[in-house]
Short mmCIF file of C-alpha atoms and ligand atoms in Angstrom, two decimals:
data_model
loop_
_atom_site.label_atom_id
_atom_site.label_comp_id
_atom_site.label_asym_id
_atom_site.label_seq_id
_atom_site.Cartn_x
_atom_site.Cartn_y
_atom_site.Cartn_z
CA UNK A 400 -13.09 19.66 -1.82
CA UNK A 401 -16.66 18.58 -1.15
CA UNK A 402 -16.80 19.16 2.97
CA UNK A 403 -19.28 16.53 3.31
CA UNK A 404 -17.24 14.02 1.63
CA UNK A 405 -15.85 11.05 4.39
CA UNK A 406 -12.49 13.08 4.89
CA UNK A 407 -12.57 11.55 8.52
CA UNK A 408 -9.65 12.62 11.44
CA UNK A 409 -6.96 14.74 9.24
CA UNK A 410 -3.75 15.15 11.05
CA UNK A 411 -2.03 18.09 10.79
CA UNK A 412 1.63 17.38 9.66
CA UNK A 413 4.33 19.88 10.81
CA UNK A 414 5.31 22.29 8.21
CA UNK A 415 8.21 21.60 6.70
CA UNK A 416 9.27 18.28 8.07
CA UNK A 417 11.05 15.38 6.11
CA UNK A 418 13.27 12.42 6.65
CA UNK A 419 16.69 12.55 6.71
CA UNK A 420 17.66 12.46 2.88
CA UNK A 421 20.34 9.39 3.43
CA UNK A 422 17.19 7.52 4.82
CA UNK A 423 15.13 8.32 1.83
CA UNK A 424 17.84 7.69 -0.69
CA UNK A 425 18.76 4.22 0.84
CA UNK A 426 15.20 3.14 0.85
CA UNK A 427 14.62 4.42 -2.91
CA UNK A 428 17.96 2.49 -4.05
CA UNK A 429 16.90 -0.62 -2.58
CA UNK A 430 13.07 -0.19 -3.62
CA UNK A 431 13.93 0.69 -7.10
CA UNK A 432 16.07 -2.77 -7.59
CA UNK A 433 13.15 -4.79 -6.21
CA UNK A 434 11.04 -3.06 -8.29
CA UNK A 435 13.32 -3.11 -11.84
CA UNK A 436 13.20 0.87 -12.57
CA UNK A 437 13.72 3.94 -10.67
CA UNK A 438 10.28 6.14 -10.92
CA UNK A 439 8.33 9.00 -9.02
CA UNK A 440 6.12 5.93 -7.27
CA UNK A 441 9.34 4.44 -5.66
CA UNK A 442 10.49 7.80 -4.41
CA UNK A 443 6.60 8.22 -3.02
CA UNK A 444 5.90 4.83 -1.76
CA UNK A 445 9.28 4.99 0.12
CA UNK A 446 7.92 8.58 1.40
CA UNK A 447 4.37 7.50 2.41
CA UNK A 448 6.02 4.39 4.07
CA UNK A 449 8.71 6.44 6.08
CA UNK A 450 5.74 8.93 7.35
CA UNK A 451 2.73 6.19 8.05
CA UNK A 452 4.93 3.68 10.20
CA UNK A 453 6.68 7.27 12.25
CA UNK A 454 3.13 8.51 12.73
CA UNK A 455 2.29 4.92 14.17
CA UNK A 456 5.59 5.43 16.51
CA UNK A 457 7.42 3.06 14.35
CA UNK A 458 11.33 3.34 12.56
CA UNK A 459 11.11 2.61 8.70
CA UNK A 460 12.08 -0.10 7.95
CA UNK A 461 10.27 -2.24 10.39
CA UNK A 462 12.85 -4.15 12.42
CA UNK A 463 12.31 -7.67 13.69
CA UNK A 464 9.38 -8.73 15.91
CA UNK A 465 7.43 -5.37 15.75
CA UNK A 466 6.95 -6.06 12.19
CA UNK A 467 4.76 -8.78 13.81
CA UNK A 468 2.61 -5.68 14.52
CA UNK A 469 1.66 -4.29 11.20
CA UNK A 470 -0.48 -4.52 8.60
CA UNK A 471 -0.38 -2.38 5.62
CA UNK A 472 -2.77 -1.68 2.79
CA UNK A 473 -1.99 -0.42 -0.67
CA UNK A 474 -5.18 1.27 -2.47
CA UNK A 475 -3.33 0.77 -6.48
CA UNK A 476 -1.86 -2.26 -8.39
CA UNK A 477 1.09 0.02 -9.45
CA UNK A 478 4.54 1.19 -9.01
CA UNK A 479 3.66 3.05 -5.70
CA UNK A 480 2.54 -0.78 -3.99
CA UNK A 481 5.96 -2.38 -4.70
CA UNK A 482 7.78 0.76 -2.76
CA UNK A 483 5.70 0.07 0.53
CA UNK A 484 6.42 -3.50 0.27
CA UNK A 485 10.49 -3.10 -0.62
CA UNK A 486 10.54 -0.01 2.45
CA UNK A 487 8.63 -1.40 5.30
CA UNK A 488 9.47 -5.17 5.16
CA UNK A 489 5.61 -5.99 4.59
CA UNK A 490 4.69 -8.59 2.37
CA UNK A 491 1.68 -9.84 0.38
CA UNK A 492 3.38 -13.07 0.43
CA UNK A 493 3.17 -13.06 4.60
CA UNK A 494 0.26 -11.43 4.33
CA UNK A 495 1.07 -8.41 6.12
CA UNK A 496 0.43 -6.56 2.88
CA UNK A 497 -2.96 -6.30 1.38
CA UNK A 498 -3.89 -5.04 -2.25
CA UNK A 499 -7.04 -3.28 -1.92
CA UNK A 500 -7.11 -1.48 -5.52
CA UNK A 501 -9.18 1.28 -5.29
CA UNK A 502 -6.87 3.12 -8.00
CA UNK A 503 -6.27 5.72 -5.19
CA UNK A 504 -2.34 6.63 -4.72
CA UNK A 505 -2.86 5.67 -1.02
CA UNK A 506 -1.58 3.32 1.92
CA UNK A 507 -2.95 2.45 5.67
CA UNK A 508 -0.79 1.50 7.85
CA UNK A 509 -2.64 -0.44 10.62
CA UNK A 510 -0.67 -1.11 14.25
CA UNK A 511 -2.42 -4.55 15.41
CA UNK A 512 -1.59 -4.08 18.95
CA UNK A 513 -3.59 -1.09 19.47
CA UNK A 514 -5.77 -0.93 16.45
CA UNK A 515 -4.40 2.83 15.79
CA UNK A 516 -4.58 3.31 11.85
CA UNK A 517 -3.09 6.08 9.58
CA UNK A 518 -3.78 6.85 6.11
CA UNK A 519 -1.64 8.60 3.93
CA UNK A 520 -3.11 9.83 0.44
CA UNK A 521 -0.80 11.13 -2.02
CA UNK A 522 -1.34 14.58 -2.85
CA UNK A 523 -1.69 15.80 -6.60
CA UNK A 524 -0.73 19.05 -6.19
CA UNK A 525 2.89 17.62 -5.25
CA UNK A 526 3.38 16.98 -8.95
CA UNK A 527 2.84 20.99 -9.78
CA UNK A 528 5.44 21.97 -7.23
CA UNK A 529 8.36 19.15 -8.63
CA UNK A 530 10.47 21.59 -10.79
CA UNK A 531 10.47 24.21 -7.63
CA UNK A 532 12.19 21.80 -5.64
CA UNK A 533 14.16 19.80 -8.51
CA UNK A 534 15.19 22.94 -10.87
CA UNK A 535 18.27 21.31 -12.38
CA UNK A 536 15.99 18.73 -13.91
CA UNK A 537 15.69 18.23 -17.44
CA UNK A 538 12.20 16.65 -17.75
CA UNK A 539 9.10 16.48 -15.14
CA UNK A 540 9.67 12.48 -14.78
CA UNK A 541 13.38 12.85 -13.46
CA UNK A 542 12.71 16.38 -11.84
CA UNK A 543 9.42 14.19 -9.55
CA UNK A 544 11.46 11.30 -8.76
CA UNK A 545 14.07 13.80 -7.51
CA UNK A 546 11.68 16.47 -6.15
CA UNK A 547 10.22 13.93 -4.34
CA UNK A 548 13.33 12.91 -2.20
CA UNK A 549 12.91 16.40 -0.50
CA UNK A 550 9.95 18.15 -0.59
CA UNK A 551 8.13 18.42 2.66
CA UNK A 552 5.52 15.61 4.59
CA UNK A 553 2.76 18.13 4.06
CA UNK A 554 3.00 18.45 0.41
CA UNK A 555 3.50 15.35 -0.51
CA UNK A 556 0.58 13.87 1.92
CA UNK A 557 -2.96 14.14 3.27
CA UNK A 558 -2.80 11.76 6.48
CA UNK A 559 -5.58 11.09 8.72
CA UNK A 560 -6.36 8.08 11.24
CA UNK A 561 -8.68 5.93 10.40
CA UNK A 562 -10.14 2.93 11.26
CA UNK A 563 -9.77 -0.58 9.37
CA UNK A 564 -12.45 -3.15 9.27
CA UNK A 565 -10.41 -6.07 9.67
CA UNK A 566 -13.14 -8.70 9.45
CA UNK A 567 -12.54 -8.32 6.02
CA UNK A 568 -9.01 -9.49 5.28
CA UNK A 569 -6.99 -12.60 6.82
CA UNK A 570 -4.62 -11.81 9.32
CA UNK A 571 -1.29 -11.86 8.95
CA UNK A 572 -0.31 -16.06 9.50
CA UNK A 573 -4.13 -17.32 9.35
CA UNK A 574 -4.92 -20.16 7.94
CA UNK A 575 -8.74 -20.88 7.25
CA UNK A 576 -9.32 -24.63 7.26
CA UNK A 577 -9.26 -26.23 3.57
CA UNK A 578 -12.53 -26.77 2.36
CA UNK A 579 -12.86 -29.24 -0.49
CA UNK A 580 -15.40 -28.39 -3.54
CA UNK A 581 -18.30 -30.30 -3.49
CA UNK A 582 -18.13 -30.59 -7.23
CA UNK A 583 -14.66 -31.05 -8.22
CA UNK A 584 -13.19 -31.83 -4.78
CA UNK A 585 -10.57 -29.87 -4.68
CA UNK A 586 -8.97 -28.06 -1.58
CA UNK A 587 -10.14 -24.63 -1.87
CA UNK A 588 -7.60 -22.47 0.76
CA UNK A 589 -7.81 -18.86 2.41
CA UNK A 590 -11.03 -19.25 3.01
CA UNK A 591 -12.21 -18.83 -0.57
CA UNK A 592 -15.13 -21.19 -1.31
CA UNK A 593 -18.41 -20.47 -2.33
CA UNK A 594 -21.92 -21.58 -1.53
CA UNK A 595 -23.21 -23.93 -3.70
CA UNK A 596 -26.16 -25.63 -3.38
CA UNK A 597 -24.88 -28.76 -2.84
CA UNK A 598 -22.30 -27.11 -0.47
CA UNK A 599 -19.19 -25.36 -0.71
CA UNK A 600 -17.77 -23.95 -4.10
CA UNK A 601 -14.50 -23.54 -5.83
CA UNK A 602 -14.15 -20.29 -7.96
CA UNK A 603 -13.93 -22.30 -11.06
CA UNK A 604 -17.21 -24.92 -10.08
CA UNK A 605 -18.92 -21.76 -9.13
CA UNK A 606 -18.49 -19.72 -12.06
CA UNK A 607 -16.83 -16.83 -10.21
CA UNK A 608 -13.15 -17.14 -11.43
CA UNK A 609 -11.01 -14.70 -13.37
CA UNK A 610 -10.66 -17.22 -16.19
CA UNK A 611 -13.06 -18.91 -18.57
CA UNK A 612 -12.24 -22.34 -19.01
CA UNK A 613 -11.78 -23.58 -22.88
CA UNK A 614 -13.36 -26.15 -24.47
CA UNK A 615 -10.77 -28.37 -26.65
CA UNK A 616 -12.33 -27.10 -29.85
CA UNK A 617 -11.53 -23.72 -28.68
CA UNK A 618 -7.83 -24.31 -27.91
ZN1 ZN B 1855 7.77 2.13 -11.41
ZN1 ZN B 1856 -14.61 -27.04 -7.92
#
C-alpha cells in the first residue's frame, strides 16, 4: 500500500474477535430473504454492519429511537448495500441510508449525536483465506458465504474513523422546500433543481437527467 495514500485514523481491531455466530446467522437469514439469494455480500454486509454500529457503541440491529442517531453510507450498488440496509434497520427510503457508489466494498457508519464516524472497508485478502476457515466446502462461493460467518473482525475489515461531510447529503427527515421549474413548472423535490437562466431547473428542462426524452417518430 502506497503510505501516502489518504488511509486516515486506522483502528486497530482486536485479534481474533467476532460476533456471536447465532447473531450473525440470524442477521444473514433475514438479510438474505430481503435480498432474494443467499451470497458472500449478505454474510459481509451483515459483518461490516455488526462491527461499524459496535465500534460506534451501538447493538446491531439498531433498536428504536437510537436509530434516530445514524446515518449510514454504502460505497457499491450491489449485494453488499442491501445487507447493511436488511441488518441495521437503515433505510434509503428514510433516508438514513445513502448510496454513494464509489464501487468500493465499503460502509460509514456516522453517529449524528456526536459526529463520531467509522469506516469499514472490506478486505480482499479475506477471500484467499475462505477455504481455511470453511474446509468442508465444495466450491469458493459456498465456502465465502460460510467462511465469512466466522472468520475474525480483522480479516475481514480495515476500519478507521473518519469524518463525513454532511453538507452534502439530506438529513435523515429533511425536506427542502419544492421548487417549481421555471420551464415546465413542475415541483422539483429534495432539493434537486438546477439553475437556469430564467431560474430554477428540473433535471429533464435542464438537460441533466438520466433519460433522453423521445420524440414520437422515435417511439
Ligand atoms: Zn447477492
Ligand atoms: Zn422542467
Amino acid at each position: 500500500m502506497n503510505q501516502d495514500s489518504p488511509r486516515y485514523s486506522p483502528i486497530e481491531l482486536p485479534a481474533a474477535a467476532k460476533p456471536p455466530r447465532e447473531l450473525v446467522n440470524s442477521l444473514v437469514e433475514a438479510a438474505a430473504r430481503a435480498h432474494g439469494h443467499l451470497c458472500p455480500g449478505q454474510v459481509i454486509g451483515v459483518r461490516m454492519a455488526i462491527l461499524g454500529l459496535r465500534l460506534l457503541d451501538y447493538a446491531c440491529p439498531l433498536g428504536y429511537p437510537e436509530i434516530k442517531n445514524l446515518m449510514g453510507f454504502v460505497e457499491i450498488e450491489r449485494c453488499l448495500a442491501d445487507a447493511v440496509a436488511s441488518a441495521t434497520g437503515l433505510r434509503f427510503g428514510r433516508g438514513s441510508l445513502k448510496l454513494v457508489d464509489q464501487g468500493l466494498l465499503a460502509a460509514t457508519f456516522l453517529d449524528m449525536p456526536s459526529d463520531r464516524a467509522v469506516r469499514i472497508l472490506s478486505r480482499d485478502d479475506a477471500r484467499d483465506k475462505a477455504a481455511e476457515y470453511a474446509p468442508a466446502e465444495a466450491n469458493a462461493h459456498a465456502a465465502q458465504t460460510e467462511a465469512y460467518r466466522v472468520m475474525p473482525d480483522d480479516q475481514l475489515f480495515d476500519a478507521a474513523w473518519v469524518s463525513v461531510d454532511r453538507s452534502r447529503f439530506l438529513a435523515p427527515g429533511q425536506r427542502p422546500p419544492k421548487v417549481p421549474c421555471a420551464s415546465c413548472g413542475v415541483l422539483v423535490r429534495s432539493g434537486q433543481a438546477r439553475s437556469g437562466p430564467g431560474g430554477p431547473l428540473c433535471a429533464v428542462c435542464a438537460g441533466d437527467a438520466y433519460f433522453k426524452p423521445l420524440r414520437p417518430e422515435e417511439t
